[in-house]
Amino acid sequence: MSDYDVDLFVIGGGSGGVRAARIAAQHGARVMLAEEYRVGGTCVIRGCVPKKLLVYASRFRAEFEDAEGYGWTMPQARFDWPTLIANKDKEIARLEAAYTMTLEKAGVTIVKSRATVADAHTVRLNNGKSVRAAYILVATGGAPTYGDAIAGVEHAISSNEAFHLPELPPHLLIQGGGYIALEFAGIFAGLGAQVTVIYRGDNILRGFDDDVRRHVRMDMEKRGIKVVTGCKVASIERINGRFLAEFSNGFRHTADCVMFATGRAPNVANLGLKEAGVEIAKNGAVVVDEYSRTRVPSIYAIGDVTNHINLTPVAIREGHAFADTVFGGKPTMVDHTNVPTAVFSDPEVGAVGLTEAQARASLAQTDIYRAMFKPLKATLSGRDTTVLLKLVVDGLTDRVVGCHIVGEGAAEMVQMVTIAVKMGATKADFDATMALHPTTAEELVTLRTKSASYAREAAE
Ligand SMILES: Cc1cc2nc3c(=O)[nH]c(=O)nc-3n(C[C@H](O)[C@H](O)[C@H](O)COP(=O)(O)OP(=O)(O)OC[C@H]3O[C@@H](n4cnc5c(N)ncnc54)[C@H](O)[C@@H]3O)c2cc1C
């Protein structure tokens, strides 16, 4: 590899790129990494981490309200958006510095520049310099898209800008029905804004279990978030500092901020990948094999740019597996089955494995176990909310093939259930597990009867 300037050039310092660079360097490779914006990537700078900090901030409202039923008298709580954003920015800067230090300590050379692929072994930097590399790893992630080109789309912000608004908008219109749209709806509503979510499909959270979709919508509406489905924003006009959105059904809606969370696309534009011989799918994703290798043997790609499962832990695993495969002498494939996922909306969702519809379409027999109940905490607080727990079971093998939870702590619960699902636990194993009382999660091991219809339970 000594004919090259480096053994590995990583394009993109996000979740996947950072892990791949560090592990490759620890395996003894000479590694250079280019980052055009901030080290840490989407997750750390404008994704998972700052989002979760804002989610925490937004949930204090309900805690303050609930406290009264438990005997607390609360002085009028006041919220200050600039304080939250400044504190969040401080933490993100700390994390960025920590990521940078970890890479440098591992011996990775960081270049703050955009990088493009010139050929199978050459990367070009902004300053015109070229670097020759034995291997190139594309870890450029994805970026928000705005859907159809509509009049006034330039007035809409994406999640990127939502993290840096100068003030909390009193009225927000959020277009999109996926996890980013719903998480920001919960954040802004919790912080005191009036929020309307508009989504063109028949219900929010496409791809999630249908019971989860119904339950989240019902609970969000109870919390005062307006959800409009089967409709989309047709145009946006700026009038006196506010925004007038016209919907496809002719309705008009005025808001102080319009946010689009209508999807994300792989970052491949002008990267030089096609010209170098790398195959790009119709949706813009870099096509790779099970070892993350593209059609060009010296070029690999991981994370969101491959558009497999766009989650941080997946990008990290793929980065680690790539480094072990190419520089560690240990060919490693990533297992993409049973990846748990969460929506940090209000109410929160945690899910792993098959939805009921997927199970019914692929298994000879599907059994459903489901519970919907008022959580203990909501008794004294008087909050009108219910938790949904659902197990999807293969009726022939008794294996639990899916778990779906809506309610407080759903993500934490599903992370643990994922271990059991991954190990192939059966419903009998769940039944044999002693309950931990009083918890919400204990219902997972006390579900004895196959489920009645959701509609009937919801009405009770
Ligand atoms: C609002 C939001 C919330 C999210 N919440 C969660 C969550 O709760 N849990 C979860 O698991 N996932 C979440 N995600 C998804 C998660 O952030 C991504 O899956 C993850 O960051 C992907 O990692 P990556 O390494 O593929 O790309 P990224 O982290 O996007 O990193 C790519 C990096 O490459 C850089 N780059 C791009 N092109 C170039 C170039 N030509 N030259 C140099 N640098 C370049 C970019 O600046 C970026 O830093 C969220 C995403 C968003 C937007």
JSON list of C-alpha atoms in Angstrom, two decimals, residues 209 211 356 360 365-372 388-395 398-400 402-404 426-428 430-431 443-452 457:
[
{"chain": "A", "resi": 209, "resn": "ASP", "atom": "CA", "xyz": [-47.50, -1.29, 13.10]},
{"chain": "A", "resi": 211, "resn": "ASP", "atom": "CA", "xyz": [-52.03, -0.18, 16.05]},
{"chain": "A", "resi": 356, "resn": "GLU", "atom": "CA", "xyz": [-48.70, -7.46, 12.57]},
{"chain": "A", "resi": 360, "resn": "ARG", "atom": "CA", "xyz": [-49.62, -11.98, 8.56]},
{"chain": "A", "resi": 365, "resn": "GLN", "atom": "CA", "xyz": [-49.99, -18.39, 11.56]},
{"chain": "A", "resi": 366, "resn": "THR", "atom": "CA", "xyz": [-49.70, -15.14, 13.50]},
{"chain": "A", "resi": 367, "resn": "ASP", "atom": "CA", "xyz": [-50.80, -14.65, 17.09]},
{"chain": "A", "resi": 368, "resn": "ILE", "atom": "CA", "xyz": [-51.19, -11.18, 18.57]},
{"chain": "A", "resi": 369, "resn": "TYR", "atom": "CA", "xyz": [-51.02, -10.29, 22.24]},
{"chain": "A", "resi": 370, "resn": "ARG", "atom": "CA", "xyz": [-51.91, -6.76, 23.13]},
{"chain": "A", "resi": 371, "resn": "ALA", "atom": "CA", "xyz": [-52.60, -4.63, 26.16]},
{"chain": "A", "resi": 372, "resn": "MET", "atom": "CA", "xyz": [-53.80, -1.08, 26.37]},
{"chain": "A", "resi": 388, "resn": "LEU", "atom": "CA", "xyz": [-50.00, 0.24, 24.17]},
{"chain": "A", "resi": 389, "resn": "LEU", "atom": "CA", "xyz": [-47.95, -2.97, 24.36]},
{"chain": "A", "resi": 390, "resn": "LYS", "atom": "CA", "xyz": [-48.09, -5.50, 21.56]},
{"chain": "A", "resi": 391, "resn": "LEU", "atom": "CA", "xyz": [-46.32, -8.78, 20.88]},
{"chain": "A", "resi": 392, "resn": "VAL", "atom": "CA", "xyz": [-46.38, -10.39, 17.45]},
{"chain": "A", "resi": 393, "resn": "VAL", "atom": "CA", "xyz": [-45.84, -14.15, 17.73]},
{"chain": "A", "resi": 394, "resn": "ASP", "atom": "CA", "xyz": [-45.20, -16.82, 15.10]},
{"chain": "A", "resi": 395, "resn": "GLY", "atom": "CA", "xyz": [-48.11, -19.15, 15.84]},
{"chain": "A", "resi": 398, "resn": "ASP", "atom": "CA", "xyz": [-44.12, -19.67, 19.31]},
{"chain": "A", "resi": 399, "resn": "ARG", "atom": "CA", "xyz": [-41.23, -17.25, 18.62]},
{"chain": "A", "resi": 400, "resn": "VAL", "atom": "CA", "xyz": [-41.79, -13.60, 19.43]},
{"chain": "A", "resi": 402, "resn": "GLY", "atom": "CA", "xyz": [-42.21, -8.37, 16.90]},
{"chain": "A", "resi": 403, "resn": "CYS", "atom": "CA", "xyz": [-42.69, -6.02, 19.83]},
{"chain": "A", "resi": 404, "resn": "HIS", "atom": "CA", "xyz": [-44.34, -2.60, 19.62]},
{"chain": "A", "resi": 426, "resn": "THR", "atom": "CA", "xyz": [-40.61, -17.74, 22.50]},
{"chain": "A", "resi": 427, "resn": "LYS", "atom": "CA", "xyz": [-43.85, -16.49, 23.98]},
{"chain": "A", "resi": 428, "resn": "ALA", "atom": "CA", "xyz": [-43.44, -19.32, 26.54]},
{"chain": "A", "resi": 430, "resn": "PHE", "atom": "CA", "xyz": [-41.79, -14.42, 28.07]},
{"chain": "A", "resi": 431, "resn": "ASP", "atom": "CA", "xyz": [-44.52, -16.16, 30.12]},
{"chain": "A", "resi": 443, "resn": "GLU", "atom": "CA", "xyz": [-47.27, -6.38, 31.07]},
{"chain": "A", "resi": 444, "resn": "LEU", "atom": "CA", "xyz": [-44.95, -7.88, 28.44]},
{"chain": "A", "resi": 445, "resn": "VAL", "atom": "CA", "xyz": [-44.58, -11.04, 30.52]},
{"chain": "A", "resi": 446, "resn": "THR", "atom": "CA", "xyz": [-48.17, -11.23, 31.73]},
{"chain": "A", "resi": 447, "resn": "LEU", "atom": "CA", "xyz": [-49.99, -11.11, 28.37]},
{"chain": "A", "resi": 448, "resn": "ARG", "atom": "CA", "xyz": [-51.97, -14.35, 28.50]},
{"chain": "A", "resi": 449, "resn": "THR", "atom": "CA", "xyz": [-54.86, -14.00, 26.06]},
{"chain": "A", "resi": 450, "resn": "LYS", "atom": "CA", "xyz": [-54.66, -13.59, 22.33]},
{"chain": "A", "resi": 451, "resn": "SER", "atom": "CA", "xyz": [-55.77, -10.17, 21.39]},
{"chain": "A", "resi": 452, "resn": "ALA", "atom": "CA", "xyz": [-59.22, -8.82, 20.74]},
{"chain": "A", "resi": 457, "resn": "GLU", "atom": "CA", "xyz": [-60.12, -2.07, 23.29]}
]
